[in-house]
């Protein structure tokens, strides 16, 4: 039974002072005579500040869900507790922190037509037909997840492919990476797209002869997207709750949300207002205008007991490799007439970064191709002369980097925000797109660490599954779920199991200026943890991928339990 409010509040103040002192000193005090909650009888493991494994058997928490102390096996437990949970010897880990995801897109992908598991165009068409038949009330058929590379199609799909399945309603389906979308003829007609339509800067209308073929790359997607009905607040709420449930199921207790719109921010705020915001969100606004309209003069404080904060702005330097929108220094090996495209001129990129930096917003720039990465590095090197201090400039993806540029990632506190699952998914495509001579700087995680960059891992969900265990396994093997290629792809870029774990937890939190809040189970941090069915430090790569999250706790409260 809990104590009365006044006694509880005064106890919380005392313990908060103690925890703050411990965190500053780095020392652990003797076990207190009184604690508020104990998660006991666990095979607990976390990392210390240097990335070394720490094992423990009990976790003491304050009433508001902060860690007081990690208890070792055989260490005396407090005599008085508000409550105690016996985990029966199961494995406890800190919750994962996904350094790069898209919360609302994850929810909508799960609620709409999802083609991510389809392996051929015919399989996709069958799934589309079944969805259309099951949803006669939908005026537009929306969804995504298709990937012509996975289908082995050798080309983009076309409007004619879609028209053969559904011709009486508009269809608009995003590619898996979100950097291209596929329309049927009804959608293009609704949007007013014709043979006279012109590709906007930073985009490309795929053509069949002189006519739009049905695929729109990068900024050209806006030509059709502007005609798509906008989701209602109730639709946004449903998508958020679905995404949150999926993240917590996979053991993700905190995430960066890359490209938050005003409507999405208000969805998170409404969830927080009614107490249904569980996952912790580090938000990066969708461009300068939305970021300033949300944050005003700078980043927000943490809201809802550390559940939501606007950190900064998300910008784009180029597109994606799969749609040949990634900006390369030399033409694509499988398309000699194309090199991708930069979305912003050097001056515009610097101006936008400077506008955000002057108000203290953190800057995260999407850069996939080697030319785009070089452009962003050039901008950081120039702006860092004016905007000094702890900026933690973020480069998102950093997939293809010219080896001569790799040492530059170790300067100015740059964070390389990368996704191990992209390497295993993109491997054969990257070989075709780049040829053998440009693979040395591709998905170069170990090189990032050797050159002094902070490495933060995520999944880029819903481009990939938010499951962190698949990414963890990929990071230290550079092999996919089938163990291919044997010995790993470009194995010199493997990181250790512990380095990968740190990148998915402590350093992903650091990338969002949240290392004092979460990422490790240390005194003063939130008690964000998961219970899993195996020891991930002893499991083989295939067994690690099969890990099941049995419980997820955020701030000392259970928010998911597998039934």
GROMACS .gro file of N, CA and C in nm, residues 147-209:
model
  189
  147UNK      N    1   0.867  -0.242  -5.334
  147UNK     CA    2   1.008  -0.231  -5.366
  147UNK      C    3   1.035  -0.312  -5.492
  148UNK      N    4   1.055  -0.243  -5.601
  148UNK     CA    5   1.074  -0.313  -5.729
  148UNK      C    6   1.201  -0.396  -5.730
  149UNK      N    7   1.298  -0.361  -5.643
  149UNK     CA    8   1.421  -0.441  -5.636
  149UNK      C    9   1.391  -0.576  -5.572
  150UNK      N   10   1.313  -0.578  -5.468
  150UNK     CA   11   1.275  -0.703  -5.404
  150UNK      C   12   1.190  -0.789  -5.498
  151UNK      N   13   1.112  -0.723  -5.582
  151UNK     CA   14   1.030  -0.797  -5.678
  151UNK      C   15   1.113  -0.857  -5.792
  152UNK      N   16   1.237  -0.809  -5.811
  152UNK     CA   17   1.316  -0.853  -5.925
  152UNK      C   18   1.256  -0.807  -6.056
  153UNK      N   19   1.192  -0.690  -6.054
  153UNK     CA   20   1.115  -0.644  -6.169
  153UNK      C   21   1.205  -0.586  -6.278
  154UNK      N   22   1.317  -0.526  -6.238
  154UNK     CA   23   1.405  -0.467  -6.338
  154UNK      C   24   1.356  -0.334  -6.390
  155UNK      N   25   1.248  -0.281  -6.334
  155UNK     CA   26   1.193  -0.151  -6.374
  155UNK      C   27   1.100  -0.102  -6.264
  156UNK      N   28   1.058   0.022  -6.275
  156UNK     CA   29   0.954   0.069  -6.185
  156UNK      C   30   0.819   0.013  -6.229
  157UNK      N   31   0.725  -0.007  -6.136
  157UNK     CA   32   0.589  -0.042  -6.178
  157UNK      C   33   0.524   0.077  -6.247
  158UNK      N   34   0.413   0.055  -6.312
  158UNK     CA   35   0.348   0.160  -6.390
  158UNK      C   36   0.202   0.177  -6.351
  159UNK      N   37   0.145   0.289  -6.396
  159UNK     CA   38   0.002   0.311  -6.376
  159UNK      C   39  -0.079   0.201  -6.443
  160UNK      N   40  -0.032   0.153  -6.558
  160UNK     CA   41  -0.105   0.046  -6.627
  160UNK      C   42  -0.110  -0.079  -6.542
  161UNK      N   43  -0.003  -0.108  -6.468
  161UNK     CA   44  -0.004  -0.224  -6.377
  161UNK      C   45  -0.114  -0.208  -6.273
  162UNK      N   46  -0.129  -0.088  -6.219
  162UNK     CA   47  -0.233  -0.063  -6.119
  162UNK      C   48  -0.371  -0.061  -6.181
  163UNK      N   49  -0.383   0.001  -6.299
  163UNK     CA   50  -0.514   0.011  -6.365
  163UNK      C   51  -0.575  -0.127  -6.390
  164UNK      N   52  -0.489  -0.225  -6.412
  164UNK     CA   53  -0.539  -0.361  -6.437
  164UNK      C   54  -0.607  -0.419  -6.314
  165UNK      N   55  -0.578  -0.361  -6.197
  165UNK     CA   56  -0.635  -0.411  -6.071
  165UNK      C   57  -0.750  -0.323  -6.026
  166UNK      N   58  -0.731  -0.192  -6.030
  166UNK     CA   59  -0.835  -0.098  -5.987
  166UNK      C   60  -0.825   0.027  -6.073
  167UNK      N   61  -0.933   0.055  -6.142
  167UNK     CA   62  -0.937   0.171  -6.232
  167UNK      C   63  -1.042   0.273  -6.192
  168UNK      N   64  -1.132   0.234  -6.101
  168UNK     CA   65  -1.244   0.323  -6.069
  168UNK      C   66  -1.218   0.413  -5.949
  169UNK      N   67  -1.105   0.394  -5.879
  169UNK     CA   68  -1.071   0.477  -5.764
  169UNK      C   69  -0.923   0.513  -5.769
  170UNK      N   70  -0.887   0.632  -5.720
  170UNK     CA   71  -0.745   0.669  -5.718
  170UNK      C   72  -0.666   0.578  -5.624
  171UNK      N   73  -0.547   0.541  -5.667
  171UNK     CA   74  -0.455   0.460  -5.586
  171UNK      C   75  -0.322   0.536  -5.576
  172UNK      N   76  -0.268   0.545  -5.456
  172UNK     CA   77  -0.142   0.618  -5.432
  172UNK      C   78  -0.063   0.542  -5.328
  173UNK      N   79   0.050   0.483  -5.369
  173UNK     CA   80   0.125   0.391  -5.285
  173UNK      C   81   0.272   0.432  -5.279
  174UNK      N   82   0.322   0.453  -5.159
  174UNK     CA   83   0.461   0.496  -5.141
  174UNK      C   84   0.557   0.378  -5.155
  175UNK      N   85   0.672   0.405  -5.216
  175UNK     CA   86   0.779   0.305  -5.218
  175UNK      C   87   0.826   0.281  -5.075
  176UNK      N   88   0.895   0.171  -5.050
  176UNK     CA   89   0.938   0.134  -4.915
  176UNK      C   90   1.017   0.245  -4.847
  177UNK      N   91   1.101   0.317  -4.925
  177UNK     CA   92   1.185   0.420  -4.865
  177UNK      C   93   1.116   0.556  -4.857
  178UNK      N   94   0.995   0.568  -4.910
  178UNK     CA   95   0.923   0.694  -4.906
  178UNK      C   96   0.973   0.797  -5.006
  179UNK      N   97   1.068   0.760  -5.091
  179UNK     CA   98   1.126   0.857  -5.185
  179UNK      C   99   1.071   0.842  -5.327
  180UNK      N  100   0.968   0.762  -5.343
  180UNK     CA  101   0.896   0.753  -5.469
  180UNK      C  102   0.756   0.700  -5.437
  181UNK      N  103   0.661   0.733  -5.522
  181UNK     CA  104   0.525   0.681  -5.504
  181UNK      C  105   0.466   0.643  -5.639
  182UNK      N  106   0.369   0.554  -5.632
  182UNK     CA  107   0.312   0.487  -5.750
  182UNK      C  108   0.164   0.521  -5.757
  183UNK      N  109   0.121   0.576  -5.871
  183UNK     CA  110  -0.018   0.617  -5.890
  183UNK      C  111  -0.083   0.542  -6.005
  184UNK      N  112  -0.214   0.522  -5.994
  184UNK     CA  113  -0.287   0.472  -6.111
  184UNK      C  114  -0.338   0.591  -6.192
  185UNK      N  115  -0.401   0.563  -6.303
  185UNK     CA  116  -0.446   0.671  -6.391
  185UNK      C  117  -0.550   0.759  -6.323
  186UNK      N  118  -0.637   0.699  -6.241
  186UNK     CA  119  -0.740   0.777  -6.172
  186UNK      C  120  -0.677   0.877  -6.076
  187UNK      N  121  -0.571   0.839  -6.009
  187UNK     CA  122  -0.503   0.930  -5.917
  187UNK      C  123  -0.439   1.045  -5.994
  188UNK      N  124  -0.373   1.014  -6.106
  188UNK     CA  125  -0.310   1.121  -6.184
  188UNK      C  126  -0.415   1.215  -6.242
  189UNK      N  127  -0.528   1.161  -6.284
  189UNK     CA  128  -0.635   1.247  -6.335
  189UNK      C  129  -0.690   1.337  -6.225
  190UNK      N  130  -0.710   1.281  -6.106
  190UNK     CA  131  -0.761   1.358  -5.992
  190UNK      C  132  -0.665   1.473  -5.958
  191UNK      N  133  -0.535   1.449  -5.974
  191UNK     CA  134  -0.434   1.549  -5.941
  191UNK      C  135  -0.402   1.643  -6.057
  192UNK      N  136  -0.458   1.617  -6.172
  192UNK     CA  137  -0.433   1.703  -6.287
  192UNK      C  138  -0.296   1.683  -6.350
  193UNK      N  139  -0.237   1.565  -6.332
  193UNK     CA  140  -0.107   1.534  -6.391
  193UNK      C  141  -0.128   1.488  -6.535
  194UNK      N  142  -0.057   1.552  -6.628
  194UNK     CA  143  -0.070   1.519  -6.770
  194UNK      C  144   0.069   1.511  -6.833
  195UNK      N  145   0.072   1.491  -6.963
  195UNK     CA  146   0.198   1.487  -7.036
  195UNK      C  147   0.270   1.621  -7.028
  196UNK      N  148   0.197   1.729  -7.000
  196UNK     CA  149   0.259   1.861  -6.991
  196UNK      C  150   0.318   1.890  -6.852
  197UNK      N  151   0.292   1.802  -6.755
  197UNK     CA  152   0.344   1.825  -6.620
  197UNK      C  153   0.496   1.819  -6.621
  198UNK      N  154   0.556   1.908  -6.545
  198UNK     CA  155   0.702   1.922  -6.543
  198UNK      C  156   0.756   1.876  -6.408
  199UNK      N  157   0.866   1.804  -6.411
  199UNK     CA  158   0.931   1.760  -6.287
  199UNK      C  159   0.980   1.882  -6.209
  200UNK      N  160   0.945   1.892  -6.083
  200UNK     CA  161   0.992   2.005  -6.002
  200UNK      C  162   1.138   1.986  -5.963
  201UNK      N  163   1.205   2.092  -5.916
  201UNK     CA  164   1.344   2.075  -5.868
  201UNK      C  165   1.350   1.971  -5.758
  202UNK      N  166   1.451   1.884  -5.765
  202UNK     CA  167   1.465   1.779  -5.665
  202UNK      C  168   1.371   1.662  -5.683
  203UNK      N  169   1.308   1.652  -5.799
  203UNK     CA  170   1.215   1.543  -5.824
  203UNK      C  171   1.220   1.496  -5.968
  204UNK      N  172   1.151   1.385  -5.995
  204UNK     CA  173   1.152   1.329  -6.129
  204UNK      C  174   1.021   1.256  -6.155
  205UNK      N  175   0.957   1.291  -6.267
  205UNK     CA  176   0.841   1.216  -6.313
  205UNK      C  177   0.891   1.107  -6.406
  206UNK      N  178   0.873   0.981  -6.369
  206UNK     CA  179   0.910   0.872  -6.459
  206UNK      C  180   0.816   0.875  -6.580
  207UNK      N  181   0.871   0.851  -6.698
  207UNK     CA  182   0.794   0.862  -6.821
  207UNK      C  183   0.787   0.729  -6.895
  208UNK      N  184   0.674   0.710  -6.966
  208UNK     CA  185   0.658   0.603  -7.063
  208UNK      C  186   0.638   0.674  -7.197
  209UNK      N  187   0.745   0.690  -7.271
  209UNK     CA  188   0.739   0.777  -7.388
  209UNK      C  189   0.731   0.922  -7.339
   0.00000   0.00000   0.00000
